[in-house]
XYZ file of N, CA, C and O in Angstrom:
456
model
N 8.237 39.886 -119.461
C 7.795 39.549 -120.279
C 6.887 40.380 -118.714
O 7.132 41.045 -117.969
N 4.676 39.847 -119.085
C 4.374 40.358 -117.698
C 2.974 39.085 -117.978
O 2.429 38.942 -118.530
N 2.999 39.373 -115.863
C 1.961 38.596 -115.639
C 0.490 38.896 -115.729
O 0.524 39.615 -114.560
N 0.351 38.447 -115.647
C -2.033 38.888 -114.831
C -2.283 37.678 -113.947
O -2.459 36.691 -114.152
N -3.022 38.334 -113.232
C -4.383 37.746 -112.261
C -5.652 38.189 -112.646
O -5.277 39.976 -112.350
N -6.155 38.008 -113.217
C -7.429 38.006 -113.586
C -8.656 37.926 -111.821
O -8.508 36.180 -110.882
N -9.846 38.671 -111.453
C -10.621 38.052 -109.907
C -11.773 38.946 -110.895
O -11.625 39.273 -111.048
N -12.464 38.507 -110.260
C -14.035 39.794 -108.984
C -15.496 38.889 -110.250
O -16.104 38.995 -109.843
N -15.080 37.461 -110.818
C -15.719 36.106 -112.015
C -16.609 35.641 -110.445
O -16.513 36.021 -109.154
N -18.185 34.969 -111.246
C -18.970 34.497 -109.810
C -20.139 34.392 -110.899
O -20.435 34.655 -112.474
N -20.705 33.973 -110.434
C -22.691 33.807 -110.186
C -23.113 35.284 -110.567
O -23.366 35.243 -109.326
N -23.517 35.581 -111.338
C -25.245 36.661 -111.726
C -26.011 35.787 -112.429
O -26.480 35.420 -113.036
N -27.065 36.358 -111.658
C -28.363 36.374 -112.613
C -29.464 37.386 -113.698
O -27.668 38.491 -113.461
N -28.920 37.086 -114.816
C -29.510 38.218 -115.448
C -30.002 39.600 -115.510
O -30.887 39.766 -114.503
N -29.313 40.529 -116.446
C -29.777 41.651 -115.314
C -28.925 41.915 -115.015
O -28.473 43.286 -114.035
N -27.496 41.151 -113.955
C -26.879 41.646 -113.093
C -25.622 41.913 -113.566
O -25.431 42.899 -114.464
N -25.216 43.290 -112.926
C -23.522 43.443 -113.150
C -22.624 42.317 -111.535
O -22.461 41.949 -111.524
N -21.622 43.127 -112.323
C -20.078 42.212 -111.722
C -18.822 43.827 -112.136
O -18.866 44.408 -113.279
N -18.114 43.526 -111.529
C -16.719 44.611 -112.489
C -14.977 43.327 -111.582
O -15.548 42.724 -110.634
N -15.165 43.085 -113.338
C -13.964 41.856 -112.877
C -12.027 42.526 -113.027
O -12.505 43.990 -113.966
N -11.676 42.217 -112.034
C -10.066 43.098 -112.278
C -9.237 42.047 -112.194
O -9.261 41.122 -112.387
N -8.000 42.822 -112.910
C -6.370 42.642 -113.723
C -5.416 42.792 -113.317
O -5.963 44.175 -113.904
N -4.547 42.620 -112.541
C -3.742 42.506 -111.540
C -2.565 42.602 -112.928
O -2.246 41.244 -112.649
N -1.712 43.253 -113.001
C -0.112 43.091 -114.125
C 1.130 43.266 -113.721
O 0.726 44.711 -112.158
N 1.244 42.239 -113.322
C 2.966 42.634 -112.398
C 4.007 42.885 -113.181
O 5.157 42.110 -113.776
N 4.101 44.360 -114.168
C 5.225 44.623 -114.190
C 5.070 46.396 -114.466
O 3.800 47.120 -114.379
N 6.284 47.285 -115.114
C 6.329 48.408 -114.532
C 5.873 49.146 -116.205
O 5.751 49.833 -116.070
N 5.866 48.217 -117.695
C 5.371 48.442 -118.581
C 4.155 48.952 -119.119
O 3.581 48.392 -119.601
N 3.214 48.554 -117.827
C 1.679 48.490 -117.932
C 1.433 49.728 -118.600
O -0.030 49.791 -119.687
N 2.263 50.983 -118.503
C 1.034 52.123 -118.288
C 1.476 52.064 -119.820
O 1.785 52.984 -120.526
N 3.001 51.539 -121.127
C 3.998 52.057 -121.272
C 2.515 50.975 -122.856
O 2.489 51.172 -123.966
N 1.918 49.814 -122.233
C 0.701 48.897 -123.666
C -1.188 49.396 -123.231
O -1.567 49.650 -122.622
N -1.193 48.894 -124.758
C -2.486 49.082 -124.441
C -2.837 47.836 -124.493
O -1.939 46.715 -123.971
N -4.455 47.497 -123.497
C -4.715 46.387 -123.563
C -6.519 45.755 -123.810
O -7.084 47.190 -123.847
N -6.642 44.610 -123.291
C -7.648 45.067 -123.783
C -9.027 43.557 -122.614
O -7.539 42.330 -122.045
N -9.936 43.367 -122.203
C -10.143 41.878 -122.143
C -11.107 40.730 -122.936
O -11.407 41.456 -123.874
N -10.830 39.644 -122.842
C -10.847 38.703 -123.643
C -12.460 38.034 -122.822
O -11.774 37.583 -121.893
N -12.761 37.119 -123.784
C -13.383 35.777 -122.993
C -13.768 34.587 -123.835
O -13.812 34.892 -124.937
N -13.244 33.540 -123.693
C -14.166 32.494 -123.837
C -15.486 31.833 -123.103
O -15.117 31.289 -122.040
N -16.074 30.942 -124.015
C -17.540 30.548 -123.925
C -16.320 29.266 -123.991
O -16.296 28.848 -124.439
N -18.084 28.228 -122.815
C -17.091 26.570 -123.647
C -18.127 26.071 -124.916
O -18.431 26.180 -125.427
N -16.778 25.273 -125.362
C -16.764 25.222 -126.921
C -16.221 25.781 -127.795
O -16.656 26.241 -129.643
N -16.436 27.800 -127.754
C -16.078 28.393 -128.514
C -13.868 28.714 -128.831
O -13.472 28.924 -127.396
N -14.018 30.189 -129.230
C -12.656 29.970 -129.296
C -12.193 32.131 -128.436
O -13.835 32.240 -128.618
N -11.529 31.946 -127.633
C -11.228 32.676 -127.582
C -12.075 34.302 -128.355
O -11.279 34.755 -129.102
N -12.820 35.454 -127.877
C -12.986 36.356 -128.596
C -12.467 38.041 -127.792
O -12.873 37.720 -126.442
N -11.666 38.870 -128.029
C -11.472 39.648 -127.399
C -12.635 41.395 -127.379
O -13.898 40.976 -128.181
N -13.371 41.379 -126.399
C -14.172 41.873 -125.577
C -14.428 43.849 -126.175
O -14.882 44.438 -126.210
N -12.760 44.451 -125.219
C -13.258 45.090 -124.881
C -11.455 45.889 -124.685
O -10.685 44.757 -124.587
N -10.888 46.859 -125.403
C -9.892 47.001 -126.021
C -9.589 48.370 -125.208
O -10.365 49.167 -124.931
N -8.712 49.151 -124.483
C -8.644 50.268 -124.332
C -7.104 50.454 -124.665
O -6.072 49.910 -124.172
N -6.622 51.941 -125.074
C -5.463 52.283 -124.808
C -4.609 52.889 -123.845
O -6.032 53.402 -122.801
N -3.323 53.319 -123.975
C -2.624 54.380 -123.447
C -1.857 55.979 -123.899
O -1.644 55.346 -124.977
N -3.472 56.515 -124.312
C -3.439 57.142 -123.578
C -5.370 56.665 -123.406
O -5.138 55.506 -124.834
N -6.156 56.920 -123.347
C -8.345 55.729 -123.047
C -9.021 56.026 -123.893
O -9.843 57.420 -123.905
N -8.529 55.430 -124.979
C -9.548 55.309 -126.123
C -9.884 53.707 -125.995
O -9.010 53.609 -125.935
N -10.892 53.479 -125.434
C -12.215 52.620 -125.154
C -12.116 51.789 -126.695
O -13.007 52.459 -127.680
N -12.623 50.734 -126.797
C -13.189 50.706 -127.445
C -14.519 48.980 -127.285
O -13.609 48.330 -126.787
N -15.453 48.341 -127.999
C -16.285 47.305 -127.596
C -16.482 46.872 -128.990
O -17.314 46.916 -129.422
N -16.954 45.022 -128.656
C -17.270 44.341 -129.802
C -19.219 45.164 -129.229
O -18.876 45.301 -128.711
N -20.308 44.967 -130.693
C -21.301 45.234 -130.378
C -22.002 45.075 -129.884
O -22.699 45.625 -129.375
N -21.829 44.545 -129.139
C -22.485 42.882 -128.446
C -22.361 43.651 -127.329
O -24.110 42.949 -125.930
N -21.447 44.181 -126.351
C -21.566 44.610 -125.443
C -21.712 46.637 -124.874
O -20.959 47.022 -124.292
N -21.171 47.051 -126.225
C -21.490 48.179 -125.914
C -22.656 48.460 -125.271
O -24.351 48.802 -125.637
N -23.151 49.431 -124.338
C -23.838 50.713 -123.467
C -23.942 49.295 -122.375
O -23.885 49.658 -121.863
N -23.221 48.350 -122.218
C -22.987 47.276 -121.064
C -22.057 47.101 -120.482
O -22.068 47.561 -119.385
N -21.000 47.638 -121.061
C -19.606 46.941 -120.216
C -18.940 48.168 -120.372
O -19.424 49.049 -121.033
N -17.800 49.072 -119.842
C -17.295 50.144 -119.022
C -15.504 48.823 -119.158
O -15.199 48.346 -117.866
N -14.842 49.437 -120.172
C -13.132 49.545 -119.766
C -12.345 50.236 -119.019
O -12.915 51.592 -119.896
N -11.701 50.071 -118.071
C -10.980 50.769 -117.406
C -9.830 51.049 -116.953
O -9.485 49.933 -116.631
N -8.896 51.586 -116.831
C -7.481 51.128 -116.011
C -6.582 52.132 -115.517
O -7.708 53.359 -115.373
N -6.195 51.524 -114.072
C -5.072 52.903 -113.710
C -3.664 52.045 -113.519
O -3.528 50.890 -113.324
N -2.971 52.621 -113.985
C -2.136 52.731 -114.965
C -0.765 53.229 -114.141
O 0.669 52.911 -113.327
N -1.081 53.574 -112.677
C -0.889 53.814 -111.311
C -0.077 52.655 -110.906
O 0.365 51.849 -110.186
N -1.749 51.598 -110.015
C -1.538 50.592 -109.891
C -1.176 49.303 -110.430
O -1.573 48.624 -109.965
N -0.976 49.452 -111.574
C -1.334 48.806 -112.526
C -2.596 47.254 -112.462
O -2.643 46.188 -113.021
N -3.273 48.230 -112.909
C -4.683 47.568 -112.732
C -5.663 47.615 -113.727
O -5.818 49.008 -114.506
N -6.475 46.117 -114.507
C -7.633 47.016 -115.527
C -8.377 46.415 -114.946
O -8.548 45.336 -114.153
N -9.836 47.500 -115.175
C -10.984 46.653 -114.893
C -12.190 46.111 -115.842
O -11.692 47.078 -117.188
N -13.339 45.843 -116.398
C -14.361 45.230 -116.487
C -15.495 45.430 -115.552
O -15.366 44.656 -115.431
N -16.192 47.288 -116.166
C -17.641 46.664 -115.583
C -17.880 45.804 -116.757
O -19.168 46.541 -117.667
N -18.600 45.494 -115.554
C -20.337 44.890 -116.739
C -21.521 44.773 -116.042
O -22.122 44.382 -114.819
N -22.745 45.564 -117.034
C -23.426 45.568 -116.790
C -25.274 44.898 -117.114
O -24.495 44.709 -118.126
N -25.647 45.027 -117.062
C -26.890 43.886 -117.928
C -26.085 43.091 -117.846
O -27.021 42.370 -119.627
N -26.577 42.355 -117.367
C -25.447 41.112 -117.961
C -26.120 40.481 -118.344
O -27.599 39.768 -117.957
N -25.654 39.182 -119.553
C -27.352 38.154 -120.011
C -26.326 36.916 -120.477
O -25.408 36.458 -120.646
N -27.759 35.832 -120.394
C -26.685 34.507 -120.632
C -25.641 34.266 -121.133
O -24.770 33.288 -121.383
N -25.673 34.894 -122.127
C -24.727 34.861 -123.428
C -22.858 35.666 -123.384
O -22.174 35.409 -124.055
N -23.766 36.206 -122.033
C -21.789 37.203 -122.042
C -20.802 36.312 -120.684
O -20.261 36.506 -120.252
N -21.527 34.389 -120.799
C -20.829 33.619 -119.503
C -19.328 33.107 -120.615
O -19.334 33.460 -121.758
N -18.287 32.688 -119.551
C -17.354 32.654 -119.647
C -16.222 32.529 -119.277
O -16.368 33.148 -118.240
N -15.265 32.106 -119.196
C -13.692 32.455 -118.629
C -13.379 33.955 -119.438
O -13.453 34.082 -120.554
N -12.991 35.442 -118.662
C -13.005 36.002 -118.887
C -11.078 36.568 -118.629
O -10.018 36.185 -117.686
N -10.637 36.947 -119.196
C -8.834 37.172 -119.430
C -8.350 38.395 -120.196
O -9.614 39.135 -120.434
N -7.279 39.431 -118.980
C -7.032 40.544 -119.129
C -5.216 39.578 -120.231
O -4.789 38.921 -120.102
N -5.264 41.131 -121.274
C -3.937 40.884 -122.151
C -3.944 41.766 -122.909
O -4.886 42.499 -123.221
N -2.392 41.980 -123.557
C -2.508 43.131 -124.747
C -3.348 42.452 -126.048
O -2.466 41.468 -125.761
N -3.981 43.019 -127.037
C -4.600 42.947 -128.023
C -3.214 42.109 -129.303
O -2.369 42.837 -128.840
N -3.800 41.617 -129.145
C -3.539 40.857 -130.752
C -1.332 40.038 -130.050
O -1.234 39.103 -130.679
N -1.219 40.913 -129.714
C 0.441 40.904 -128.870
C 0.913 39.926 -128.442
O 1.485 41.027 -126.583
N -0.308 38.839 -127.555
C -0.337 38.706 -125.951
C 0.535 37.779 -125.628
O 1.740 37.535 -125.827
N 0.453 38.372 -124.516
C 1.080 37.505 -123.625
C 1.280 36.548 -123.362
O -0.060 36.196 -123.063
N 1.649 35.843 -121.723
C 1.430 34.343 -121.884
C 0.298 34.512 -121.259
O -0.062 35.862 -119.779
N -0.338 33.730 -120.861
C -2.059 34.049 -120.327
C -2.460 33.921 -118.913
O -1.533 32.612 -118.603
N -2.963 34.171 -118.134
C -3.795 34.036 -116.714
C -4.629 32.903 -116.919
O -4.963 32.587 -118.060
N -5.100 33.024 -115.512
C -5.705 31.917 -115.300
C -7.271 32.148 -115.622
O -8.367 31.361 -116.205
N -7.315 34.012 -116.147
C -8.944 33.869 -116.203
C -9.734 34.350 -115.141
O -9.299 33.067 -113.608
N -11.143 34.295 -114.687
C -12.475 34.613 -113.822
C -13.249 33.888 -114.529
O -13.891 34.700 -115.723
N -13.893 33.017 -114.705
C -14.897 32.939 -114.459
C -16.656 33.367 -113.872
O -16.557 33.649 -113.385
N -17.594 34.029 -115.328
C -18.331 34.597 -115.559
C -19.436 33.647 -115.727
O -19.648 33.203 -116.644
N -20.473 33.549 -114.925
C -21.540 32.486 -115.213
C -23.247 33.353 -115.349
O -22.897 33.948 -114.101
N -23.868 33.660 -116.079
C -24.825 34.280 -116.439
C -25.645 33.294 -115.796
O -26.135 33.544 -117.462
N -26.419 33.231 -115.039
C -27.683 32.704 -115.417
C -28.885 33.107 -114.172
O -28.830 32.818 -112.753
N -29.849 31.935 -114.851
C -31.001 32.378 -113.978
C -31.695 31.130 -112.822
O -31.990 31.435 -111.899
């Protein structure tokens, strides 16, 4: 099993930036693909960005050019750099393995609002 602890969320104005972090408690982190998900109020959780090992990245169209996913396989950390944030980016952000999910962490709340 793998456990995840997400952090870095907060309140930011439209156009602002945030960096999210995800710490994984497992020595298999370097062997698994990883992803960031988000869940807006009243909506289903959606996969936003993914990264393989090694480092092929993929993004949903609405965040391409604004978000960057990266990972440190030594420290077992996943990041999401988010720039030019929009109100529709608001939600709780989670990290996990794509599709074959491990138990979910508590997530970190991102609120983009003026």
